[in-house]
C-alpha positions as MATLAB code, in Angstrom:
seq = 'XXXXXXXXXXXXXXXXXXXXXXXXXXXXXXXXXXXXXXXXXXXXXXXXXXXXXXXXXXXXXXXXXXXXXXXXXXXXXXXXXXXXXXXXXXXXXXXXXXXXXXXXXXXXXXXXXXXXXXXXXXXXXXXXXXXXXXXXXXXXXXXXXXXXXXXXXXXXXXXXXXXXXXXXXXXXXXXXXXXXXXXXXXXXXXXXXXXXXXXXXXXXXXXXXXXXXXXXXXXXXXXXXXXXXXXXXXXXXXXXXXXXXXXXXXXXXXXXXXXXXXXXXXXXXXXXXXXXXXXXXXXXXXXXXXXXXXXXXXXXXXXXXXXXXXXXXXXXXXXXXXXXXXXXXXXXXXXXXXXXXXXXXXXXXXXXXXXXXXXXXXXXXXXXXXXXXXXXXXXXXXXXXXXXXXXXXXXXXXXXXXXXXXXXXXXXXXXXXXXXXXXXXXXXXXXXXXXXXXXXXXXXXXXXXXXXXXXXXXXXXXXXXXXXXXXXXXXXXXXXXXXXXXXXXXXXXXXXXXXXXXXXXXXXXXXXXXXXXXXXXXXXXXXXXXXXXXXXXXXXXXXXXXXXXXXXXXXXXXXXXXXXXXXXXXXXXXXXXXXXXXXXXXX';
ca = [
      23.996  -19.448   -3.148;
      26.874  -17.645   -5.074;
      25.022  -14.482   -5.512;
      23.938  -14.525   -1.638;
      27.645  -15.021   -1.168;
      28.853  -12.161   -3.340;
      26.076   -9.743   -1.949;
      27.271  -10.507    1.770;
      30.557   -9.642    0.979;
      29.657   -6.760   -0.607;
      28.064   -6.232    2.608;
      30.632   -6.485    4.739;
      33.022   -3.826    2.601;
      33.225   -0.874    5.078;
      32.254    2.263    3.360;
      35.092    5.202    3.702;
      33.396    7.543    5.857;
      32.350    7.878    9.240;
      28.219    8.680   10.368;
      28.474   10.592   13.436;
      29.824   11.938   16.656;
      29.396   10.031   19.281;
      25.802   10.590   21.202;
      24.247    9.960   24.287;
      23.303    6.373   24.098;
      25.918    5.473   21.426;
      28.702    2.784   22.237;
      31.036    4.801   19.576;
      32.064    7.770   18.087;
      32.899    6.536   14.486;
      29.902    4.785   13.314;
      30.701    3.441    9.903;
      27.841    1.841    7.759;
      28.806   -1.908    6.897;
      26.403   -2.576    4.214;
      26.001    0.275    1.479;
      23.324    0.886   -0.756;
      24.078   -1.146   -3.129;
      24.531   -4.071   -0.288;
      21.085   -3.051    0.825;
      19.420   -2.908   -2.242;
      20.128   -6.396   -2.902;
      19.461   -7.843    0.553;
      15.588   -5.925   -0.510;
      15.692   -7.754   -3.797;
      16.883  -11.403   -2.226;
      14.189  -10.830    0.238;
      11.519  -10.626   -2.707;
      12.486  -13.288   -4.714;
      12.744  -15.500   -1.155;
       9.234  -13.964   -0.537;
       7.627  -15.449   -4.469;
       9.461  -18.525   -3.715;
       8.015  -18.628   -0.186;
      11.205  -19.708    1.113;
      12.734  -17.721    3.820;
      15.571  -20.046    3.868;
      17.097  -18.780    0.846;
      17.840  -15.532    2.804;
      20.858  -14.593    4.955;
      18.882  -14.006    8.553;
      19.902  -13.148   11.964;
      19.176  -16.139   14.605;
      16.739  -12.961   16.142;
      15.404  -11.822   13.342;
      11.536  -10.267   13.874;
       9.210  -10.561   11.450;
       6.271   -8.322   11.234;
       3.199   -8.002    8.977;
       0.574   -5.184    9.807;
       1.885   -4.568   13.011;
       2.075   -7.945   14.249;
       5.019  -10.262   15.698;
       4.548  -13.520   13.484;
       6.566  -16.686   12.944;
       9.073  -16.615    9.758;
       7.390  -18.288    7.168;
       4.165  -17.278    8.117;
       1.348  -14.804    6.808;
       1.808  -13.609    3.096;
       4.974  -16.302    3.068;
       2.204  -18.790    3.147;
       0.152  -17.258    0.835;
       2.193  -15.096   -2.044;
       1.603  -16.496   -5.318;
       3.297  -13.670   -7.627;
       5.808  -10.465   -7.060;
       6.265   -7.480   -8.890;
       9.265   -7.724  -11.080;
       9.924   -3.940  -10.401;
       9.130   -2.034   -7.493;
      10.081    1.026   -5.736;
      13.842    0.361   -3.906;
      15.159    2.736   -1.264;
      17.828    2.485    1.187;
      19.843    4.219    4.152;
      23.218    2.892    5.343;
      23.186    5.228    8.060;
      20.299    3.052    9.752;
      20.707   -0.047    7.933;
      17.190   -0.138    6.527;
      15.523   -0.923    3.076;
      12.086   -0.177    1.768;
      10.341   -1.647   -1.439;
       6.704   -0.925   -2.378;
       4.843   -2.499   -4.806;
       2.279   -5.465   -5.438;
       2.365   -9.365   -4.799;
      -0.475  -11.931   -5.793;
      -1.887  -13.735   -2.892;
      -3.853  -17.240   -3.648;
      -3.936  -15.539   -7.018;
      -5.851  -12.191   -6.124;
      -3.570   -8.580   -5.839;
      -2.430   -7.132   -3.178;
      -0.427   -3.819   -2.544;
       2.482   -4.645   -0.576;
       5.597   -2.468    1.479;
       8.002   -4.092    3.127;
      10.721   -2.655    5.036;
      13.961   -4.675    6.018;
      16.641   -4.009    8.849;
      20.218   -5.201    8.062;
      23.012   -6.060   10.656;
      26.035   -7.755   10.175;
      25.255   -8.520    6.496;
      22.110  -10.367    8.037;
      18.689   -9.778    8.129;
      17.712   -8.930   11.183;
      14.274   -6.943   10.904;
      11.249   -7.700    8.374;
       8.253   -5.571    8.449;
       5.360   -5.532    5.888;
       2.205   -3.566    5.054;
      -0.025   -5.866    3.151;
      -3.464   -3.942    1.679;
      -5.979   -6.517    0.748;
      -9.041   -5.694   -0.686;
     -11.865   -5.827    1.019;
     -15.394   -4.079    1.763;
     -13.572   -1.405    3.535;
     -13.297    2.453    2.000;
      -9.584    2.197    1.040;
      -7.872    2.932   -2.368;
      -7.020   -0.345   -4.538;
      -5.734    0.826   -7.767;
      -5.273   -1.661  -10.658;
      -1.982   -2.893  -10.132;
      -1.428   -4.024  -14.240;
      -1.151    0.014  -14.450;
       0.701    0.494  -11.120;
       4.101    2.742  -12.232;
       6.618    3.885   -9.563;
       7.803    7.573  -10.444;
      11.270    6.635  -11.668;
      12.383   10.326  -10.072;
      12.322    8.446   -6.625;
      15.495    6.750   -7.847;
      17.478    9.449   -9.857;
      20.287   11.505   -8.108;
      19.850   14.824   -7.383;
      22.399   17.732   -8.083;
      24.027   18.880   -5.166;
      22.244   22.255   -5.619;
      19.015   20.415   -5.318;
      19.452   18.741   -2.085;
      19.245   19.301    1.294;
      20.515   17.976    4.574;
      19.253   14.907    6.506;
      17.967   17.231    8.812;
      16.328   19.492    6.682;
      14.874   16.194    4.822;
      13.429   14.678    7.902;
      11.644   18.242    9.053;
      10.521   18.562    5.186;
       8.813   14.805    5.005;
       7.702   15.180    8.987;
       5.810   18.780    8.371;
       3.328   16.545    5.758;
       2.041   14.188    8.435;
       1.666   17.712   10.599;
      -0.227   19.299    7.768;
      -2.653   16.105    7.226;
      -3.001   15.553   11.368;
      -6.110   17.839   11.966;
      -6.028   18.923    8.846;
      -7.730   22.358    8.988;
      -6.137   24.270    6.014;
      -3.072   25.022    7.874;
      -0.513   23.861    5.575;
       2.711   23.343    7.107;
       4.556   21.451    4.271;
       6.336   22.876    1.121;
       4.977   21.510   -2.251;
       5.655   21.770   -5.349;
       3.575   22.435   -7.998;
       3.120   19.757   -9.882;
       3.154   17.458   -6.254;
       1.648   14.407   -7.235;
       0.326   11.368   -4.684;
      -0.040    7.462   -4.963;
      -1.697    5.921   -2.418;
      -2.456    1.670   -2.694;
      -1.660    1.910   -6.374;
      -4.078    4.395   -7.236;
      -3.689    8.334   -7.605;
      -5.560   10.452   -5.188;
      -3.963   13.869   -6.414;
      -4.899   13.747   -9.663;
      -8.999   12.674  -11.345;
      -8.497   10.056  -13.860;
      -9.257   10.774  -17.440;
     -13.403   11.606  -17.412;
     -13.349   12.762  -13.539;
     -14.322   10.970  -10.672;
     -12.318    8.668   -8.783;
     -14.431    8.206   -5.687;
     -11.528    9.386   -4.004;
      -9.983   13.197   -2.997;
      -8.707   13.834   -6.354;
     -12.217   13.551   -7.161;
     -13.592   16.997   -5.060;
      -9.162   18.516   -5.507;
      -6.698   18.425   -7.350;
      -3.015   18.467   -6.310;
      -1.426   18.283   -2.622;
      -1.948   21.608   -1.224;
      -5.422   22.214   -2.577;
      -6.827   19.591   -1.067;
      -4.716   20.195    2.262;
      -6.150   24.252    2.263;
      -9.719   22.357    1.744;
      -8.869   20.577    5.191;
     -10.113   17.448    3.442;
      -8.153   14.670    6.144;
      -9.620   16.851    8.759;
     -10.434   12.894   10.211;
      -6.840   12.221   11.570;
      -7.059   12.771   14.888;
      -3.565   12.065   15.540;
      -0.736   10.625   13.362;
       2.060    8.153   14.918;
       4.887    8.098   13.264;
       8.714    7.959   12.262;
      11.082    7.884    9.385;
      13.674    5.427    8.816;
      15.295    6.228    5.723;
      16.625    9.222    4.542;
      18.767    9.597    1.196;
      20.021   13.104    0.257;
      21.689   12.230   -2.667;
      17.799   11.001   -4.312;
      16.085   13.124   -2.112;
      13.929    9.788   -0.780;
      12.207    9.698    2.866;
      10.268    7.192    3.951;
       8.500    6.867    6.699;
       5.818    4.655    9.370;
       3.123    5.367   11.092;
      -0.735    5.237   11.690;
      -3.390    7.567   11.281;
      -5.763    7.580   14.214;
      -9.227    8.101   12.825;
     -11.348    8.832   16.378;
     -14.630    9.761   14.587;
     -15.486   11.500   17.725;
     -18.072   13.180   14.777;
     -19.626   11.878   11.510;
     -19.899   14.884    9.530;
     -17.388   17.599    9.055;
     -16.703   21.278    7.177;
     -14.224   22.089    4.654;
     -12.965   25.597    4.419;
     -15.198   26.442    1.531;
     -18.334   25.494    3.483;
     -19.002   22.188    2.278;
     -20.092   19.440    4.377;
     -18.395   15.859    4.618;
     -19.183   12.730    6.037;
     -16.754   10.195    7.281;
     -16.650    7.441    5.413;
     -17.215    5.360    8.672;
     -18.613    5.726   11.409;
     -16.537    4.097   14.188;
     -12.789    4.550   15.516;
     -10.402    2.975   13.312;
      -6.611    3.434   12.370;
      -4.700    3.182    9.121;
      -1.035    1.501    9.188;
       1.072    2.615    6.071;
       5.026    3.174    4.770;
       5.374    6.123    2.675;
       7.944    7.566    0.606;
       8.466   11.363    0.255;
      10.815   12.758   -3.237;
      11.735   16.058   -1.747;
      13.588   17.660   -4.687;
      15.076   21.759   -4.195;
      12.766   21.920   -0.414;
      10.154   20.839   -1.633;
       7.639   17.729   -1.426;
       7.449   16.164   -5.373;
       6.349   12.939   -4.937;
       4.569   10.949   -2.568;
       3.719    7.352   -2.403;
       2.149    5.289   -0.162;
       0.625    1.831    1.295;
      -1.869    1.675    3.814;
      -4.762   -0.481    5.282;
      -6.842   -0.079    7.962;
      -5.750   -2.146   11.683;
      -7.656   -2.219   14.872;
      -8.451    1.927   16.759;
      -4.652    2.946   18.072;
      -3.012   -0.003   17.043;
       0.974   -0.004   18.163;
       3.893   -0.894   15.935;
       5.638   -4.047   17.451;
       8.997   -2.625   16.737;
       8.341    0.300   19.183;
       7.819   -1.941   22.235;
       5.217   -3.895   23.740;
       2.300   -3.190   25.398;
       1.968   -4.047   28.864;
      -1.902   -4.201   30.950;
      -2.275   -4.080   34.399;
      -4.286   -7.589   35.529;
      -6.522   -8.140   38.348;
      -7.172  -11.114   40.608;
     -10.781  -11.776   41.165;
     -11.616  -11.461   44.570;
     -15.451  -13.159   44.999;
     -15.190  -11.728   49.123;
     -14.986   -8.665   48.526;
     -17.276   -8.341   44.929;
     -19.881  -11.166   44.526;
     -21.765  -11.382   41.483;
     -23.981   -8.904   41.883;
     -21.156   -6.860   42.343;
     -19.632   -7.749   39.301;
     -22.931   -7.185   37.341;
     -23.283   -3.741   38.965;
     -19.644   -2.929   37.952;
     -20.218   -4.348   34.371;
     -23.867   -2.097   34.030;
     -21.941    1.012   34.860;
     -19.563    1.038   32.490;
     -21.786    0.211   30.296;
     -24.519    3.270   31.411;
     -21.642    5.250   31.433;
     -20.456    4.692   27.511;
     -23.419    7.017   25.174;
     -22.531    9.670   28.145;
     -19.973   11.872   27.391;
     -17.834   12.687   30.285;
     -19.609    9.834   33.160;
     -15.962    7.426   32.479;
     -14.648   10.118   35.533;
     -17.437    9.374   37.901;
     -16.631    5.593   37.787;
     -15.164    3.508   40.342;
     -11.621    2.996   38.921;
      -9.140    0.805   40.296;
      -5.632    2.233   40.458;
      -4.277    0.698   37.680;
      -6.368   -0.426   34.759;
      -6.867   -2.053   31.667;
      -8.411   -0.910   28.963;
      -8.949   -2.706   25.221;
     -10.791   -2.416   21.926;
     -10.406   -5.161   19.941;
      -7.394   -6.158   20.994;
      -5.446   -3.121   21.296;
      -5.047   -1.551   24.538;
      -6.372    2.398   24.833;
      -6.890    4.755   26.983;
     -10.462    5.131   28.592;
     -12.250    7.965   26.942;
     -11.378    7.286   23.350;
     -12.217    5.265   20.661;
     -16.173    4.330   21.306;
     -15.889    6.330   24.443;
     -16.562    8.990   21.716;
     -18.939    7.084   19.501;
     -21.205    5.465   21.163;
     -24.718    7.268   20.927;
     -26.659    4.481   22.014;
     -26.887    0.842   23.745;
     -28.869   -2.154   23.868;
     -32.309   -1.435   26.644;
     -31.891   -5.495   27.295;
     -29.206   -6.577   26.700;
     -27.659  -10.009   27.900;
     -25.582   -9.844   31.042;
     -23.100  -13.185   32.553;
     -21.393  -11.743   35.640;
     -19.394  -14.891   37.943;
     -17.772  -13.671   40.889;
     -15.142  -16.959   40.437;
     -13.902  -14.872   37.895;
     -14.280  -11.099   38.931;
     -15.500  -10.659   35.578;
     -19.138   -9.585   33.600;
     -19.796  -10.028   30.200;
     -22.188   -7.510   28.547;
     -23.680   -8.745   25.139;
     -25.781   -6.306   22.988;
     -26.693   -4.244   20.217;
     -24.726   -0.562   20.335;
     -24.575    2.239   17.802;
     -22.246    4.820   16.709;
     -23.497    7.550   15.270;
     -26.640    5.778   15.027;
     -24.770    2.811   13.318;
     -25.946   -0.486   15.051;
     -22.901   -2.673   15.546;
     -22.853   -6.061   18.458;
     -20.902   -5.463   21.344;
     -19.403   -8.172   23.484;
     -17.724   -6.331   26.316;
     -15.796   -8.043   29.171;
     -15.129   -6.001   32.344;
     -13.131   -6.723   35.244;
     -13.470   -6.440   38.688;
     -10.502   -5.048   40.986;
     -12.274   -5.659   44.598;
     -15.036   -3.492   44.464;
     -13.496   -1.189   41.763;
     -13.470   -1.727   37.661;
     -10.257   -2.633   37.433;
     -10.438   -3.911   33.155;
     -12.569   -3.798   30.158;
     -11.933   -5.845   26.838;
     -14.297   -4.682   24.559;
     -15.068   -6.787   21.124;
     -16.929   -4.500   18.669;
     -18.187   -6.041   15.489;
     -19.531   -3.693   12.311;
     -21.429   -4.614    9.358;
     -18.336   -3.362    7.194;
     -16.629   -6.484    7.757;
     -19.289   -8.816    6.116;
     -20.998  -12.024    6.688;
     -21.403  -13.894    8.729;
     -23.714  -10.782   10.329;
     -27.134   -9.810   10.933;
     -27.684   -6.451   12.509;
     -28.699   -6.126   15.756;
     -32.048   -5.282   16.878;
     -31.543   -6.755   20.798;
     -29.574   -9.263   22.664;
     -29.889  -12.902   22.948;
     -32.070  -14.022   25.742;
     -31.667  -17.180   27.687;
     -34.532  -18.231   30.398;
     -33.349  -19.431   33.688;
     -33.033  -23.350   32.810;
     -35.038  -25.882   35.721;
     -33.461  -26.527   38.523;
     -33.474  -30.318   37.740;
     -32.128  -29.454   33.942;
     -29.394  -27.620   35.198;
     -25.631  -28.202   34.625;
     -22.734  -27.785   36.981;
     -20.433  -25.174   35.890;
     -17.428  -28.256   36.144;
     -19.173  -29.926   33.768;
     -20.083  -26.771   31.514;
     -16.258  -26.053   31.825;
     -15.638  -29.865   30.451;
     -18.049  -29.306   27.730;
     -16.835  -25.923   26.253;
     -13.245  -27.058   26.142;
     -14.640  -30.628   24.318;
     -16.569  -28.429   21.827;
     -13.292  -26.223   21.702;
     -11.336  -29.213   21.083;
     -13.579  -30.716   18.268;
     -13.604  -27.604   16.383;
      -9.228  -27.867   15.201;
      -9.867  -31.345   15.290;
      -9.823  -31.613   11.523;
     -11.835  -35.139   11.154;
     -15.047  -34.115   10.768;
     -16.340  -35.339   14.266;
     -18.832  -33.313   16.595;
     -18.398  -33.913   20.154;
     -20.269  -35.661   22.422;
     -22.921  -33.621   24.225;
     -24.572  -31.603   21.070;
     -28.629  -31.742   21.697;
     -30.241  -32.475   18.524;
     -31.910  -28.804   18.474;
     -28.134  -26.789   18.455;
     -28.315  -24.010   16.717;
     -24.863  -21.901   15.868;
     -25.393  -18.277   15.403;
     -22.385  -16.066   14.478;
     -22.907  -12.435   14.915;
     -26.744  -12.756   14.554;
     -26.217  -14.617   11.907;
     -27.719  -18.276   11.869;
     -24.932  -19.989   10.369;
     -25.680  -24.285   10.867;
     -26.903  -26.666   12.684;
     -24.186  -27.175   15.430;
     -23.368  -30.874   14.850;
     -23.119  -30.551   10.749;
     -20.202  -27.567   10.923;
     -18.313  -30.014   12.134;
     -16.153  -30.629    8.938;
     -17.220  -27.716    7.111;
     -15.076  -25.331    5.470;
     -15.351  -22.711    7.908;
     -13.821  -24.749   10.170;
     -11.248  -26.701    8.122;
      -9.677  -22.532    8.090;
      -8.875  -22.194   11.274;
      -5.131  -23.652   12.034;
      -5.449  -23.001   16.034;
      -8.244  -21.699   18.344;
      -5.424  -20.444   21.139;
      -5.332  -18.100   24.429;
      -8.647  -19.490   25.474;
     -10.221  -17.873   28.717;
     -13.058  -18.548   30.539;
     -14.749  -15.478   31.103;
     -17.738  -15.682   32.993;
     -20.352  -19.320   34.538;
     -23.747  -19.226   35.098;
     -25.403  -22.049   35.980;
     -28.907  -20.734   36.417;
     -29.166  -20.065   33.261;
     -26.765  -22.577   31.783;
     -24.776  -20.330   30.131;
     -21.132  -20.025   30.215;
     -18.769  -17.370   28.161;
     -15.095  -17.690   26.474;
     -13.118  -15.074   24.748;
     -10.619  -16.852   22.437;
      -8.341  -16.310   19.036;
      -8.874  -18.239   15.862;
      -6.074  -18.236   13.200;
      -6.673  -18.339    9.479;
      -3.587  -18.507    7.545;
      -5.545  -19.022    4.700;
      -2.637  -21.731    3.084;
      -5.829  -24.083    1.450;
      -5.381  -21.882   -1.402;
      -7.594  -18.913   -0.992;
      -8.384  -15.675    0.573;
      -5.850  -14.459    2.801;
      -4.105  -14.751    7.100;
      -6.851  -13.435    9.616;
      -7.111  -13.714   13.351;
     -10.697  -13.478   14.780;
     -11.278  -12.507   18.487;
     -14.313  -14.112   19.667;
     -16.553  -14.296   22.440;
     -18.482  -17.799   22.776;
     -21.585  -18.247   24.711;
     -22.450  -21.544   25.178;
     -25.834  -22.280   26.650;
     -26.564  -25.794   28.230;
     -29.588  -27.433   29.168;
     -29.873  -30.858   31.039;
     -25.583  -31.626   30.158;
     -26.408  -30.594   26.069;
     -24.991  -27.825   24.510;
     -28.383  -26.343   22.669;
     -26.896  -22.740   21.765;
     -23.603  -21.493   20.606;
     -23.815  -17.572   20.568;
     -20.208  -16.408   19.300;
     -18.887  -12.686   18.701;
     -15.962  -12.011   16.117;
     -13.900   -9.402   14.812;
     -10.869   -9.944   12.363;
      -8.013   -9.039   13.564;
      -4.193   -8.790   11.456;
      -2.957  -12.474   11.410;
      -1.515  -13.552   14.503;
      -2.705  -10.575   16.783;
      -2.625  -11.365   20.787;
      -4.853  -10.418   23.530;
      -4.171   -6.785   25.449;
      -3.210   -9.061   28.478;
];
């Protein structure tokens, strides 16, 4: 507690010179910085022994403080607080009075496996008042991981320049903002200054420079240097980068910077300047969140170094506002369920079409989601899809103005299950949630070949949707329940199948490890009820914060079919895709 006490004081020493003018939107014209550098620096370094010691507690925050981890609002405490067992004891430090932020990069141990790690910290008052974290795990996706034992931080990120050799914040922030120009549609136009010996590390690992013997499996591997592989038009993938910087330090020459890299793959295969042909490395939409430090020494771009991983197709930073959808009342009048099945065939008709979305029957305002994240209609698999399912399965319920389309799709000829939810305004589409699930992401998964198919159960077999409603939220119920128990109501033939995947007999999962994960199973809807064929629908969020000691905080959206027969649940038919931990629903 004494060193916490001597860094806030050193916090609160006002530094001797005034920021700025006053601006439009500013309360003042002296702005004067009340926690240096060196104040900063060691709010960062508090916050990373807290972080090893998984202890937010020991940490000065504000009552508000917000904490983030890959672009998602979660509860202090939570997320890779749960689940850091090691930190770096050096990693790259950076800092800006003038905006009150800090930025470290480096690795962390999580339930004893590496992870590359940025975190970026907002001070105010002395307090911390802002935490925000990229956390790269590795997984099956194509990302860098470099070998973190070997992991150095160019120690010319932290040494002062000459005054001859810097430039002015403003020249700075065009310098470091002209690379994400360059690398959005990259085409060989290079917009940035480098220097010649420019060197990039991206998730530990080099990806400017081969590795002693060549190869790399990464851009270093096919160019060498920034530039050269810019002129190639190598990144010719980003579709559109998101971004902006929050710290700026002339005397080091350090910017860092936030953003994401929207990868549409509108196409799968690609030129470089020299004629060579590329393919993506996937095949579907998909965005990168990173930080990323520029060394700009003498106008030029020296050093780069970066942590990304890969988020949900246009995801938003938290800290730039929230997203807000347009919702719909169902109105079973004026669409009945045939309506609502004729709305949800459509859209789905109109998908491996490029250019039908216009001659839809739009509402005025409307939603629009993949995977969580809201879009705009006419990207992401707008642009992908090439194909969908000839049968697939449809649940349409005019109670609820919504259809639920489940199926096999592909992108680029890539089959992937689709679970899409759309949304009735009146006669008009007025939503669609669409859950997209891709091999990439590993068991449990089968591809598709078709949809499920469900018979029309016997009249005198039947159950009422009440009591289908009563038996979904038991099953719901048992599944957190954490003492082993199925419920009531489970016919001795349930069968669970997860993505295609046949995964248990429903009773025995009950007290399996799969679900001992999950912490909550929360914003629960009932999507769509059809008693003819005794099937009725969910879409709902599981949390995994992974705190049993191994692998690492997930959130899986999922769409659960539940089919009854004579009061017994005899099929669960469920839909996921992993989400960052603690994601909500585009609602």
């Amino acid at each position: 507690m004494r060193a916490i006490t001597r860094l806030l004081a050193g916090c609160l020493v006002l530094a001797a010179t005034p920021l700025a003018a006053q601006a439009p939107g500013e309360d003042s014209a002296v702005r004067v910085p009340a926690c240096d550098r060196a104040c900063l620096i060691g709010l960062l370094q508090a916050h990373m022994k807290a972080l090893e010691a998984r202890d937010p507690s020991k940490l000065p925050l504000a009552a508000n403080v917000r904490v983030a981890e890959n672009n998602v609002f979660i509860p202090v405490g939570e997320g890779l607080w749960d689940t850091v067992t090691g930190v770096d004891a050096v990693g790259l430090e950076t800092a800006d009075p003038s905006t009150g932020n800090a930025a470290w990069f480096g690795s962390v141990k999580e339930n004893g496996v590496p992870a590359i790690l940025a975190v970026r910290i907002h001070v105010t008052d002395g307090k911390i008042d802002e935490i925000e974290s990229v956390v790269h795990r590795k997984t099956s996706l194509p990302a860098p991981f470099g070998d973190v034992s070997k992991m150095v931080h160019d120690p010319e990120f932290n040494q002062v320049l000459p005054p001859e050799q810097r430039r002015s914040r403003e020249r700075m922030h065009a310098i470091a903002d002209s690379y994400f120009d360059t690398v959005e549609v990259n085409d060989g136009q290079v917009f940035a200054p480098f220097s010649d010996d420019c060197g990039r590390l991206e998730n530990g690992i080099s990806t400017t420079a081969p590795p002693p013997g060549g190869g790399g499996g990464n851009a270093a591997a096919i160019a060498s240097g920034c530039r050269a592989q810019f002129e190639l038009g190598l990144y010719r993938i980003n579709k559109r980068i998101r971004r902006d910087f929050f710290i700026i330090d002339e005397e080091r020459g350090v910017a860092v910077g936030r953003g994401f890299f929207d990868h549409a793959n509108e196409w799968d295969r690609y030129l470089l300047t020299n004629g060579r042909e590329m393919k993506t490395a996937l095949k579907w939409p998909n965005s990168i969140t990173l930080l990323e430090a520029f060394r700009i020494k003498d106008a030029e771009i020296q050093r780069i170094e970066a942590v990304f991983t890969y988020v949900p197709y246009f995801m938003q930073n938290p800290f730039w506002g929230p997203a807000v959808a347009p919702s719909h009342q169902p109105d079973p009048a004026a669409c009945d369920t045939a309506c609502v099945a004729a709305n949800t065939n459509a859209v789905m008709q109109a998908y491996p079409v490029r250019g039908q979305w216009q001659q839809l029957p739009w509402a005025d305002k409307v939603a629009y989601a993949e995977n969580s994240v809201g879009i705009r209609v006419n990207e992401g698999i707008w642009q992908g899809i090439t194909a969908i399912d000839a049968k697939p399965l449809v649940v349409a319920d005019a109670q609820t103005g919504k259809g639920v389309w489940i199926g096999r799709i592909e992108e680029h000829g890539q089959p992937s299950w689709a679970a899409i939810t759309v949304t009735s305004a009146g006669r008009q589409i007025g939503g669609i949630d669409a859950l997209i699930r891709r091999k990439e992401y590993g068991t449990p998964y089968v591809e598709p070949v078709t949809a499920p198919t469900f018979a029309v159960v016997p009249q005198g077999k039947r159950t009422s949707r009440a009591a289908m409603i009563s038996g979904a939220e038991a099953f719901q119920t048992a599944m957190t329940a954490k003492d082993g128990k199925a419920p009531a109501g489970l016919a001795d033939s349930c069968r669970w199948v997860v993505n295609g995947q046949d995964v248990a007999a429903c009773g025995s999962a009950f007290g399996s490890a799969p679900l001992a994960a999950i912490s909550q199973i929360r914003d629960k809807e009932l999507l769509a009820a059809d008693e003819s064929r005794g099937l009725i629908a969910y879409r709902m969020f599981e949390d995994l914060p992974a705190s049993a000691g191994s692998g690492y905080p997930l959130t899986y959206q999922v769409v659960v079919l539940l089919r009854f027969v004579d009061g017994k649940i005899e099929r669960v038919e469920a839909f996921t895709s992993e989400l960052p931990y603690g994601m909500k629903p585009h609602d």
